[in-house]
Short mmCIF file of C-alpha atoms in Angstrom, two decimals:
data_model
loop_
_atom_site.label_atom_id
_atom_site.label_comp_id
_atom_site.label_asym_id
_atom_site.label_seq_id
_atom_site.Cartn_x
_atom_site.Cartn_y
_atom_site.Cartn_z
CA UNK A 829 0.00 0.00 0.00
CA UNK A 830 1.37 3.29 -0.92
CA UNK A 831 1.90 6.04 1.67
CA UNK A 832 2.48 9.45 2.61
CA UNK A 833 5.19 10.66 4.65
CA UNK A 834 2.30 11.53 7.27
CA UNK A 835 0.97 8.20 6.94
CA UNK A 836 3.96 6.41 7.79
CA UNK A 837 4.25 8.93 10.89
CA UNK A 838 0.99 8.52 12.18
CA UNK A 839 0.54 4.51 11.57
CA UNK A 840 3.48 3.87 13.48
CA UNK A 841 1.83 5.85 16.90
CA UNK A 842 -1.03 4.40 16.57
CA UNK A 843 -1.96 2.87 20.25
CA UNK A 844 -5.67 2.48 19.45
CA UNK A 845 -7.34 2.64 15.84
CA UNK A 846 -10.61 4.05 14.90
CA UNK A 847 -9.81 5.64 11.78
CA UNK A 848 -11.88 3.83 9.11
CA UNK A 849 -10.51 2.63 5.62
CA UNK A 850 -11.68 4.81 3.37
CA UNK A 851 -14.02 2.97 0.99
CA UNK A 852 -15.90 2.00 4.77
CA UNK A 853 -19.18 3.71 5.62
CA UNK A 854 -18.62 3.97 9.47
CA UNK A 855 -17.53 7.89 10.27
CA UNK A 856 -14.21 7.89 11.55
CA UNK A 857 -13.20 8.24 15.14
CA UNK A 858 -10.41 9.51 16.99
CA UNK A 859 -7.96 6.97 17.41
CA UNK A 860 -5.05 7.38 20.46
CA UNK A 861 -2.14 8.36 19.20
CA UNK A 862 1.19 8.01 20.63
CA UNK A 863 2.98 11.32 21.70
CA UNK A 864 7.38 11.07 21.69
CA UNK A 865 8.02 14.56 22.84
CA UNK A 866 6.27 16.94 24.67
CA UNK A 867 6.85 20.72 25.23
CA UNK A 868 5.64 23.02 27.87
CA UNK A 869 5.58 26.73 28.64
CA UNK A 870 4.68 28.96 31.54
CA UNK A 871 1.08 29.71 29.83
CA UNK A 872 -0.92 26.98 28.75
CA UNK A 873 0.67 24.42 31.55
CA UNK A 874 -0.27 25.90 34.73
CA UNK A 875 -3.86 24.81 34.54
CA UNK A 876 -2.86 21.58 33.43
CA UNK A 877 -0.35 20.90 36.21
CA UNK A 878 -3.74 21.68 38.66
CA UNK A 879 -5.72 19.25 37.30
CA UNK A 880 -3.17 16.69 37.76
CA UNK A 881 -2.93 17.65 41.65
CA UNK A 882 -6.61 17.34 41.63
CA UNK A 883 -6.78 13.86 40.60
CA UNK A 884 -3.90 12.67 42.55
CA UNK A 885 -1.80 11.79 38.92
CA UNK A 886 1.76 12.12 37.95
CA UNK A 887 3.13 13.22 34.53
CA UNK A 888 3.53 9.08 32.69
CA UNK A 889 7.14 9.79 31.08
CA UNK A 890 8.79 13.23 32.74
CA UNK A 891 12.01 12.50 30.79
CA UNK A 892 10.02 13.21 27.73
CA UNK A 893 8.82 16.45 28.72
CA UNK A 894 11.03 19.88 28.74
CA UNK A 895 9.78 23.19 29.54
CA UNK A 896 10.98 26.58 29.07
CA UNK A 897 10.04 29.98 29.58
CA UNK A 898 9.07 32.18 26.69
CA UNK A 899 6.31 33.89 26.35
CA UNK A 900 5.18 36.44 29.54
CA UNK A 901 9.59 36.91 30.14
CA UNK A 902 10.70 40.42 29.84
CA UNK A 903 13.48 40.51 27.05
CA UNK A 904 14.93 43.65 28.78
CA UNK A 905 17.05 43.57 31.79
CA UNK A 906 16.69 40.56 33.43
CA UNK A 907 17.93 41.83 36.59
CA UNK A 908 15.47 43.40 37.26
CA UNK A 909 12.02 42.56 39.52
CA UNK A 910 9.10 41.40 36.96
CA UNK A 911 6.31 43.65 37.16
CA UNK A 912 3.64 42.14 35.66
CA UNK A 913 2.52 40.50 38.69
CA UNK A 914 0.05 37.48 36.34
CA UNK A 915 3.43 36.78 34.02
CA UNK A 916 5.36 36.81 37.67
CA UNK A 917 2.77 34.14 38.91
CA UNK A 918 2.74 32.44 35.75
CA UNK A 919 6.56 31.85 35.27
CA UNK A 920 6.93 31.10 39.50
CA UNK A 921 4.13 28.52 39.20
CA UNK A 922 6.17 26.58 35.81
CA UNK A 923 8.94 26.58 38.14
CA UNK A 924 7.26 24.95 41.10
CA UNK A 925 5.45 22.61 39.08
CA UNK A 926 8.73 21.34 36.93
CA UNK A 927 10.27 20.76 40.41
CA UNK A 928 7.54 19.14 41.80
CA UNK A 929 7.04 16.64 38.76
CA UNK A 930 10.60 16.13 37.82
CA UNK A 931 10.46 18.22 34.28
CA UNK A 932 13.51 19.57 32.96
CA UNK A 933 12.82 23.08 32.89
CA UNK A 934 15.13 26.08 30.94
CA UNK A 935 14.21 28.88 32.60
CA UNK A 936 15.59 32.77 32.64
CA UNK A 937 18.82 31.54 34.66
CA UNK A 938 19.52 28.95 32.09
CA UNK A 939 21.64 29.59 29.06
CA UNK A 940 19.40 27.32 27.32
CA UNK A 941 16.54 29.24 27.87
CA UNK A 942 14.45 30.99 24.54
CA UNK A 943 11.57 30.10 22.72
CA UNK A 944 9.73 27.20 22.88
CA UNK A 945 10.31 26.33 19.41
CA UNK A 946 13.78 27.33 19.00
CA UNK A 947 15.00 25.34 21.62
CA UNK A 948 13.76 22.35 21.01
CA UNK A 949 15.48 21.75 17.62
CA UNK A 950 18.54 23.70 19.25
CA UNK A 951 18.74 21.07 21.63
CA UNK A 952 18.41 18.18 19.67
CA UNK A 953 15.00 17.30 21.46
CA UNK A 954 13.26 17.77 17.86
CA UNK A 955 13.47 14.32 15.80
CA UNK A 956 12.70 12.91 12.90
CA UNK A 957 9.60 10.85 13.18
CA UNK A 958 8.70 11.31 16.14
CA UNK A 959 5.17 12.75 17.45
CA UNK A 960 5.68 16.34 19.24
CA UNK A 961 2.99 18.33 21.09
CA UNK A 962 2.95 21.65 22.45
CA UNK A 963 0.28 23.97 23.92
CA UNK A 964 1.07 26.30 21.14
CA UNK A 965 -0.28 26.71 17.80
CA UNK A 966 2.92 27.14 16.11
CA UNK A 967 4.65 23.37 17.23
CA UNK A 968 3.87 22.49 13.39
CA UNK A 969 7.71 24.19 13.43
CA UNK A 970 8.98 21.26 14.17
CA UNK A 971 7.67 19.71 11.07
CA UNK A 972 10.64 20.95 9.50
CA UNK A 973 12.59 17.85 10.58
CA UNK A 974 9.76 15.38 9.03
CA UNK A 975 8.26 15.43 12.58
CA UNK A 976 4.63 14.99 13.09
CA UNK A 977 4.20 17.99 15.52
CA UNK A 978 1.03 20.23 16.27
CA UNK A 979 -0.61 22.12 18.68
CA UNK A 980 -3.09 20.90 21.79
CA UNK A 981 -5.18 22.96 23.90
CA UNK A 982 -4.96 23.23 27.87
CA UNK A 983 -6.99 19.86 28.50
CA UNK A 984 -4.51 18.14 26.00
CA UNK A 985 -1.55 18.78 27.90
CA UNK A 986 -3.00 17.63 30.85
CA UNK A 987 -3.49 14.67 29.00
CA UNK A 988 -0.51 14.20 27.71
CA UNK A 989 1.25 14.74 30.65
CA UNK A 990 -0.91 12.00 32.59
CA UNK A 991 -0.91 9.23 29.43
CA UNK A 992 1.47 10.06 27.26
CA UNK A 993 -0.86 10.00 24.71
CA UNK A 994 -3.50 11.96 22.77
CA UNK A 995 -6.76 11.45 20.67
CA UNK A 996 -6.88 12.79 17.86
CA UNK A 997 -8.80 12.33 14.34
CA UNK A 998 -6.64 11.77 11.14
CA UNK A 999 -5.92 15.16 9.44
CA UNK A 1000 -6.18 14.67 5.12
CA UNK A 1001 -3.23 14.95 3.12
CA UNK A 1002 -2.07 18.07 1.01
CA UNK A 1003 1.36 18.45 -0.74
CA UNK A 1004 2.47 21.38 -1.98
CA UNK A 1005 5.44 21.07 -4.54
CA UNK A 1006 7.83 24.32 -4.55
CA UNK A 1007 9.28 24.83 -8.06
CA UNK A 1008 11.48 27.05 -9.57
CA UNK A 1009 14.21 29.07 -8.79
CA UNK A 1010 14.74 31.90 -6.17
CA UNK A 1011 16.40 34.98 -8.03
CA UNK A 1012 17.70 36.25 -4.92
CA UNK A 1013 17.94 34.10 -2.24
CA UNK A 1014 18.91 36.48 0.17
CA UNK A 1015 16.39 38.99 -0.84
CA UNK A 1016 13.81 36.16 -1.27
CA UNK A 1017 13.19 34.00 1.70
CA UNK A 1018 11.27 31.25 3.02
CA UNK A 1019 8.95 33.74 4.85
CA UNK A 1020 8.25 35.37 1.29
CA UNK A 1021 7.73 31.49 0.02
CA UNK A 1022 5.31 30.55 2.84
CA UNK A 1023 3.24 33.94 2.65
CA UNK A 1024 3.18 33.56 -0.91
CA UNK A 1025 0.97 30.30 -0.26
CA UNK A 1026 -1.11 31.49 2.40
CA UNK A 1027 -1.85 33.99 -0.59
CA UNK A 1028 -2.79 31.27 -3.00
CA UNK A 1029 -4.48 29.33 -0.76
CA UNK A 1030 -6.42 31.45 1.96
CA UNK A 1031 -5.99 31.15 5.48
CA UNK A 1032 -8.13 27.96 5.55
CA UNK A 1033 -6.93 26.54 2.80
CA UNK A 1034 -5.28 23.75 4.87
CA UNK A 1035 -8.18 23.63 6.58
CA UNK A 1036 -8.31 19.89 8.17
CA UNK A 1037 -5.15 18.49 6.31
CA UNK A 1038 -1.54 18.08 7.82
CA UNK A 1039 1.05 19.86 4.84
CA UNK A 1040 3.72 18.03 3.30
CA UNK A 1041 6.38 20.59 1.29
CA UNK A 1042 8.53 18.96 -1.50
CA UNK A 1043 10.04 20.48 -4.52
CA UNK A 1044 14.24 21.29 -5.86
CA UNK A 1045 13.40 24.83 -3.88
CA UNK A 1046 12.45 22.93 -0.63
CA UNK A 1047 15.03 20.68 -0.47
CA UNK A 1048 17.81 23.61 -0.78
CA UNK A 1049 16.29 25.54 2.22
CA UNK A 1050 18.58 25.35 5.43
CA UNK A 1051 16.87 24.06 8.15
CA UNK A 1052 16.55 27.48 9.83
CA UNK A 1053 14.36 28.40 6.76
CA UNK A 1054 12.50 25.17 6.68
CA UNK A 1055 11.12 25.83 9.97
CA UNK A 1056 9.97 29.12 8.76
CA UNK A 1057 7.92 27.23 6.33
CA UNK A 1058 6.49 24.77 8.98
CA UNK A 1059 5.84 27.49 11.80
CA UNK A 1060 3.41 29.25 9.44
CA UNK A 1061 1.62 26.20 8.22
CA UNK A 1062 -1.17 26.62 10.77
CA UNK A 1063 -1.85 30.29 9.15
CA UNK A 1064 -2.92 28.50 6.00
CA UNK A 1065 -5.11 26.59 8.11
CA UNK A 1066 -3.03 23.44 8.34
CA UNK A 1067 -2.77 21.01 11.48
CA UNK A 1068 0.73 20.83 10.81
CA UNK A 1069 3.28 21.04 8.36
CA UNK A 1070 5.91 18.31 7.39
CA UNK A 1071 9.24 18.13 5.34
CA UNK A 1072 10.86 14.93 5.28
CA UNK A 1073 14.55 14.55 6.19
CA UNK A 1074 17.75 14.74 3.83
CA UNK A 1075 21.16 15.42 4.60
CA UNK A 1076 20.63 18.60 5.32
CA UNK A 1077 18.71 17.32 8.86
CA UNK A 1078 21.18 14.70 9.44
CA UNK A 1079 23.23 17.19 9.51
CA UNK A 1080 21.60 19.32 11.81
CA UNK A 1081 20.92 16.91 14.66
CA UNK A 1082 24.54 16.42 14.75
CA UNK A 1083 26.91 16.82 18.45
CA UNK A 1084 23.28 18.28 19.96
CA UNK A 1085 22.59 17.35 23.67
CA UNK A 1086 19.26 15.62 23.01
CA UNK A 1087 20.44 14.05 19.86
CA UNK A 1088 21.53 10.52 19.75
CA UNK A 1089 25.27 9.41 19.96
CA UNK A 1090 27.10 9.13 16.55
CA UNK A 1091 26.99 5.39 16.02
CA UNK A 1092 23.13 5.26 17.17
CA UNK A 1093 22.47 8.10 15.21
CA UNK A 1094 23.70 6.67 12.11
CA UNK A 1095 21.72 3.83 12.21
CA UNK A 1096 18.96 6.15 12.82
CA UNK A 1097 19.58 8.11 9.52
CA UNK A 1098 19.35 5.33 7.41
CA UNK A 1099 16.64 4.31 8.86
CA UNK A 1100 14.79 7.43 8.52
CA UNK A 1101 16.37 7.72 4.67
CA UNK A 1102 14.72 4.82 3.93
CA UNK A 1103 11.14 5.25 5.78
CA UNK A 1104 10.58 8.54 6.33
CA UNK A 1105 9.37 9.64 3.00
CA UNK A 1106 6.25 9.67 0.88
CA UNK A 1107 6.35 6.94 -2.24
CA UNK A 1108 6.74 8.27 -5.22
CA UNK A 1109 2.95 7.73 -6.86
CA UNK A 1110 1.18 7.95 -4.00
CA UNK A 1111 -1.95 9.59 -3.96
CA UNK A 1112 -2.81 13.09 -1.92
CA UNK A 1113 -6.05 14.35 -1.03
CA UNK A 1114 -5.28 17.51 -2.22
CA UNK A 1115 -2.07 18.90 -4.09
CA UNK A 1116 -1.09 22.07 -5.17
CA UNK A 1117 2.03 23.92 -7.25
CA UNK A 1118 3.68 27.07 -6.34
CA UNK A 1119 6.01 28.48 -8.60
CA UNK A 1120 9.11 31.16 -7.48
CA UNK A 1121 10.60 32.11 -10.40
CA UNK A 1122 8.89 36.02 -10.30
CA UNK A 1123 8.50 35.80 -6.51
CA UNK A 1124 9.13 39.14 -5.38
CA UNK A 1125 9.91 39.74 -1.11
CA UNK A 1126 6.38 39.64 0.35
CA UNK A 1127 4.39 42.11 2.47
CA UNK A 1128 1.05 41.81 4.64
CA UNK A 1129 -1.18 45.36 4.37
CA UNK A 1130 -4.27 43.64 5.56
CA UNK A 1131 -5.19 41.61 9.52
CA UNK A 1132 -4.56 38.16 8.34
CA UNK A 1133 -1.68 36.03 6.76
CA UNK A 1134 -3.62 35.68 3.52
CA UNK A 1135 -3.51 39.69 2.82
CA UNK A 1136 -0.53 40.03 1.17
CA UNK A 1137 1.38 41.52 -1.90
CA UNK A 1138 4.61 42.10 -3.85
CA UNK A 1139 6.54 44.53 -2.47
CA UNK A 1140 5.88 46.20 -5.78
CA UNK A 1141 2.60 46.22 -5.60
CA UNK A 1142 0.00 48.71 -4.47
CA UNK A 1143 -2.83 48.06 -1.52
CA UNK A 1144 -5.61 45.80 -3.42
CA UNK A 1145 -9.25 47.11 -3.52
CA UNK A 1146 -11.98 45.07 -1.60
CA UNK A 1147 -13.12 44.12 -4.65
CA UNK A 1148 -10.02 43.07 -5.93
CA UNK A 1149 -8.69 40.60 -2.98
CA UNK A 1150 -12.62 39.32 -2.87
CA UNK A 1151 -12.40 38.08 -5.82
CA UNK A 1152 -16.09 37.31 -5.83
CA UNK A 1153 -16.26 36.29 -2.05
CA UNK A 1154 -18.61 38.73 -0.49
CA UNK A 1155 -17.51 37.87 2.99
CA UNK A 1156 -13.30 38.19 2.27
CA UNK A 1157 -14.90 41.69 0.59
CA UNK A 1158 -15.87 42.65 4.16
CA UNK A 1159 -13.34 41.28 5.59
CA UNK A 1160 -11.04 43.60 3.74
CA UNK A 1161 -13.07 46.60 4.34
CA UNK A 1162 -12.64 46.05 8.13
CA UNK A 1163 -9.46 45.48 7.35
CA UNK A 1164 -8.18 48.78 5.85
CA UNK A 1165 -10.14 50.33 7.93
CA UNK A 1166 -8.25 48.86 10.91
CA UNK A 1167 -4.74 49.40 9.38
CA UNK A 1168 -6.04 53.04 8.45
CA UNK A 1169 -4.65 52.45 4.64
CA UNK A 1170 -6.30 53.34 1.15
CA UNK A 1171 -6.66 50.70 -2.29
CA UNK A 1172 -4.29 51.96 -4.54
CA UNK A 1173 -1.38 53.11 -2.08
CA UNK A 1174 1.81 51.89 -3.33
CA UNK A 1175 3.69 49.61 -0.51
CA UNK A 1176 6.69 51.26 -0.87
CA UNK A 1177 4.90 54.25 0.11
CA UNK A 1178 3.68 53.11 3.74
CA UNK A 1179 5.86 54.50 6.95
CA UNK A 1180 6.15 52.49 10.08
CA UNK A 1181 6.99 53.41 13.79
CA UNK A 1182 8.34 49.95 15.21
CA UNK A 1183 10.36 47.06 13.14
CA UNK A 1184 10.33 43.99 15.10
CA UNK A 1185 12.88 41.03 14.12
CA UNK A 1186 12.07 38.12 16.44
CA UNK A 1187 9.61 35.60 16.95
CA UNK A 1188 9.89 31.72 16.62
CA UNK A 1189 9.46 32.38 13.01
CA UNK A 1190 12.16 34.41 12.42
CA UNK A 1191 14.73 34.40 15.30
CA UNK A 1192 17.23 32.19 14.76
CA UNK A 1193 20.88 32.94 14.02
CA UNK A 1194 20.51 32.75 10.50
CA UNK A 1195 17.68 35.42 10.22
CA UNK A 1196 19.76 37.95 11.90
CA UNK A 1197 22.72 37.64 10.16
CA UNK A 1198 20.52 38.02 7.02
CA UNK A 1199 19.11 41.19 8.63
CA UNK A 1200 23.05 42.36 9.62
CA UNK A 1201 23.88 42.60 5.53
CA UNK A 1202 21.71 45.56 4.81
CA UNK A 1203 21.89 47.58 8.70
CA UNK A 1204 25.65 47.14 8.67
CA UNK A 1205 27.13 50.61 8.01
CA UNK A 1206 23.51 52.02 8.49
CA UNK A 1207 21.14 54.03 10.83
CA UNK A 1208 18.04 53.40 11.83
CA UNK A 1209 15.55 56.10 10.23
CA UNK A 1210 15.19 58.97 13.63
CA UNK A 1211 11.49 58.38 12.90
CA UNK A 1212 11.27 54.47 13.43
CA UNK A 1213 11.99 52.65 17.05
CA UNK A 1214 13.49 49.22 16.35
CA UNK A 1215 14.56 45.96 17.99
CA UNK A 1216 16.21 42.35 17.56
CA UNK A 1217 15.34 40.08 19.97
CA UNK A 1218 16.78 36.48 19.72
CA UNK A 1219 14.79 33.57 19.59
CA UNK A 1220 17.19 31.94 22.77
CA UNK A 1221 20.06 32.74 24.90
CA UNK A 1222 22.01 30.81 22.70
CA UNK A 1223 21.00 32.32 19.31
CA UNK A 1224 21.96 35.98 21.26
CA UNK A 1225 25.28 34.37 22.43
CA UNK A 1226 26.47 33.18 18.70
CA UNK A 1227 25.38 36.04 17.34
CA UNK A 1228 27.57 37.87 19.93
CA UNK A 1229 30.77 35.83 19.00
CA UNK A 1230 29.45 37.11 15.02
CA UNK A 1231 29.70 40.65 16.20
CA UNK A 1232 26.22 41.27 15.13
CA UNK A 1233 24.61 42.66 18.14
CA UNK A 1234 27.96 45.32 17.61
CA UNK A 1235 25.97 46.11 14.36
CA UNK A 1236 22.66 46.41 15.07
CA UNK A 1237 23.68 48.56 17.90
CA UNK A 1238 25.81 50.82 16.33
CA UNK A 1239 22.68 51.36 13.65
CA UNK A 1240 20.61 51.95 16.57
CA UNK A 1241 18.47 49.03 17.10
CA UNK A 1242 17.85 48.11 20.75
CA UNK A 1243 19.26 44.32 21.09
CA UNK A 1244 17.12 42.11 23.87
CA UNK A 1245 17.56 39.13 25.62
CA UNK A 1246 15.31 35.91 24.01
CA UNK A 1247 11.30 35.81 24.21
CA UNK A 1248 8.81 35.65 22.32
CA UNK A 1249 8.35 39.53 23.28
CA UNK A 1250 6.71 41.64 20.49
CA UNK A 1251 5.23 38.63 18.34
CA UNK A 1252 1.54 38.44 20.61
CA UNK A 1253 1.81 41.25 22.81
CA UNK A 1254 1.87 39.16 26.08
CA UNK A 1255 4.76 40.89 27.66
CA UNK A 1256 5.59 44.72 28.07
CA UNK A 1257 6.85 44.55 24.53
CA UNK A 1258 3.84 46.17 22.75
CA UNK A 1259 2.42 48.43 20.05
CA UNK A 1260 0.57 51.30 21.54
CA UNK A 1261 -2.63 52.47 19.68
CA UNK A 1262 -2.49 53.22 16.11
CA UNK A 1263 1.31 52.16 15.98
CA UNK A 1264 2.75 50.43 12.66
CA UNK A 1265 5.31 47.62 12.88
CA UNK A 1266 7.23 46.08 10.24
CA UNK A 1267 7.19 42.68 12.04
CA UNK A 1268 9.15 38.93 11.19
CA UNK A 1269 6.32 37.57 13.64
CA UNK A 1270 3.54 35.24 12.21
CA UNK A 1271 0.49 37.01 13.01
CA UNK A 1272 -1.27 40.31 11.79
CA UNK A 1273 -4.42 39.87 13.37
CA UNK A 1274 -6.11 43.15 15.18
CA UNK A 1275 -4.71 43.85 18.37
CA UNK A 1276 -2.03 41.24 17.80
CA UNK A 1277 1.12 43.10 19.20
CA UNK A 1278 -0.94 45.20 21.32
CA UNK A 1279 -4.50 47.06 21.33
CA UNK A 1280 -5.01 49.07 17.98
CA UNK A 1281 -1.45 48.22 17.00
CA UNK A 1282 -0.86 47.98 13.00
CA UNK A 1283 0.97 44.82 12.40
CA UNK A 1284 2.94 44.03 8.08
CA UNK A 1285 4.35 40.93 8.43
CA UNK A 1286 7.95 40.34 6.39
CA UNK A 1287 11.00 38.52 6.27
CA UNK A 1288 14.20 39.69 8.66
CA UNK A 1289 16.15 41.39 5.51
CA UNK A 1290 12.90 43.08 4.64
CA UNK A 1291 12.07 44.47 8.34
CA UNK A 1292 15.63 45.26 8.62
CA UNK A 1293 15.81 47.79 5.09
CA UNK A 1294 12.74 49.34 6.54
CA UNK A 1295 13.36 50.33 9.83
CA UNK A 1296 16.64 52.09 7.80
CA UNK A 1297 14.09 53.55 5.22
CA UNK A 1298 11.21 54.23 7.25
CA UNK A 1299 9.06 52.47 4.72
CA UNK A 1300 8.82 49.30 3.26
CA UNK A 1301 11.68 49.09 0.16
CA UNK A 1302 12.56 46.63 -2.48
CA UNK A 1303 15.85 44.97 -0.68
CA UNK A 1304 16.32 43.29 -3.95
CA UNK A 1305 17.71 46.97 -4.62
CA UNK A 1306 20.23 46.70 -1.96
CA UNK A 1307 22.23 42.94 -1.95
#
């Protein structure tokens, strides 16, 4: 029988089966699925933890759990008091509960400590094949590494943490082949590639479906940029997103603490070369083809992932992005509305007040020394207020030994320690009302990055040439 990558994945965590064959008439059921690794933060665990005390049950596997702190730290000065006092009770109460149930836990005195989803493939926790849960929408990340990974709600990690286990209903399959050839592949990057298909396909396009990504442009992303793919997968509506592995994981997962030892390791890889891959003529529920060749860098005017041009372009017209669809027509009126723009206004000619390069889409060392080729030698515009924040301690710490928090100082960005600060507005690093950011984050929904803020969402080189410019510029122009 011919599978998908995702097939293979899912068969082999199967602990109980209710999904039907697909010529039966029986509805299918959720069937209990094996879960391999587990992630936990100081927001969606707490409750969790509670219900576990309630009912007198420990976490099954600890040793397959690790926890870090990410989203309510302050990326300023650490030394000083938190004064938020719900992100103070939040982060005290992961700490307790970690100690209490034996969970590793890399919190703001670790050197491991950053976002959730930087750390885990940092640390070699991330594998290929394996099932990986988070209470956080953007786990598909992880998918990067031909992982099955997703997020679970507040109940689910409770559940998890009791059974190691979750139920779950099979997602359909959708692959989306990547063809053609970037131009400029520093001036055109994944986040360009992944917001051009959110474009094509609308922000439920992936609607129900786990993602697989394949094509000669795929398979010569780094891993740092395959990620980027995977982490916006659930903006296109996707359960999760999936790239099977090649040398260029192998690679990777090499010397990482988490990571197998060489020898076992190598038995590993060609094990996954062999398995972890979808055959050749199998059959998708759904497939689509995205060609690069004229992809220009991307930019969001509108409040979702979906609203998006050429940096060339000019703001569409209602009518224009509806495209016949009287509700995405209203949806774009709000949306201009919101982002106080006009149809017709060039992008080039839109000003921001904040850049933000960060986020666990965007925060890894190789996204910031992208962003260091055009701000070296540059200032930031007197009219914009700008910051880098690292996606972990030890992103901010290689970057360091790089020089590049040197540069983006000296240009006058502010440089932070790791959090997922500005990306949801959950921390003291906001928008106030009416502000504009040029942002590397995931997300432009209203409100977002703070009440009333105005969020364009772009890739690091991108955020970086505006906060120089002001506005949003062709960085094709400037490499």
């Amino acid at each position: 029988m011919q599978k998908t990558l995702f097939d293979r994945i899912w068969d082999s965590h199967i602990v109980i089966n209710n999904t039907q064959d697909e010529n039966a008439d029986d509805t299918n059921g959720p069937s209990l699925i094996y879960i391999d690794r587990h992630l936990i933060h100081e927001v969606t665990s707490p409750q969790a933890f509670a219900s576990l005390k309630q009912s007198g049950r420990k976490v099954r596997r600890p040793s397959l759990t690790i926890a870090t702190t990410d989203h309510n730290v302050s990326t300023d000065n650490r030394s000083l008091p938190i004064v938020d006092q719900v992100s103070k009770r939040q982060l005290e109460t992961l700490s307790r509960n970690c100690e209490e149930f034996g969970i590793t836990i890399y919190d703001m005195s670790s050197p491991d400590q950053g976002i959730v989803h930087v750390i885990g493939p940092e640390l070699g926790f991330t594998l290929p094949g394996t099932t990986i849960v988070c209470g956080d929408s953007h786990t598909s990340t992880h998918g990067a590494f031909g992982a099955l990974a997703f997020g679970i709600g507040t109940s689910e990690v409770e559940h998890v943490l009791a059974t190691q286990c979750i139920w779950m209903y099979k997602p359909r399959s959708f692959l989306i082949n990547v063809e053609g050839n970037l131009r400029k592949p520093h001036a055109i990057t994944a986040k360009d590639i992944i917001l051009s298909i959110i474009h094509k396909i609308g922000t439920d396009g992936g609607s129900g479906t786990v993602i697989e990504y394949k094509g000669k442009v795929i398979s010569a992303l780094s891993m740092e940029q395959r990620m980027t793919i995977c982490n916006m997968s659930i903006e296109g509506g996707a359960r999760a997103g999936l790239i099977a592995p090649d040398e260029t994981t192998f690679n990777y997962l090499r010397g990482r603490r988490y990571s197998p030892k060489e020898s076992e390791l190598d038995k590993l890889i060609e094990f996954w070369k062999n398995n972890l891959k979808s055959d050749s003529n199998v059959k998708f529920d759904r497939v689509e083809t995205i060609n690069v060749d004229k992809l220009a860098p991307q930019v969001t005017w509108g409040t979702n992932p979906s609203m998006v041009v050429d940096v060339t372009d000019s703001i569409p017209s209602p009518e224009e992005f509806a495209e016949g669809d009287e509700n995405k027509r209203k949806l774009a009126i709000r949306a201009l509305e919101y982002m106080n723009l006009e149809s017709g206004t060039p992008i080039t000619g839109v000003h921001v007040d904040r850049v933000f390069i960060g986020s666990c889409t965007n925060s890894r060392l190789e996204d910031l020394i992208e962003a260091s080729l055009v701000v070296k030698g540059r200032k930031v515009s007197t009219e914009v207020r700008a910051m880098i924040v690292p996606g972990s301690q030890k992103v901010k710490l290689e970057a360091e030994k790089l020089g590049l928090d040197r540069i983006f100082k000296d240009s006058g960005f502010e440089w932070r320690e790791s959090g997922c600060s500005m990306c949801l507005g959950m921390n003291s690093d906001i928008l106030s009302p009416g502000e504009r950011c040029a942002s590397t984050s995931n997300r432009n929904f209203e409100g977002r990055q703070g009440a009333g803020g105005r969020t364009h969402l772009v890739s690091p080189i991108m955020a970086a040439a505006c906060a120089i410019e002001g506005h949003f510029v062709d960085v094709r122009d400037w490499l």
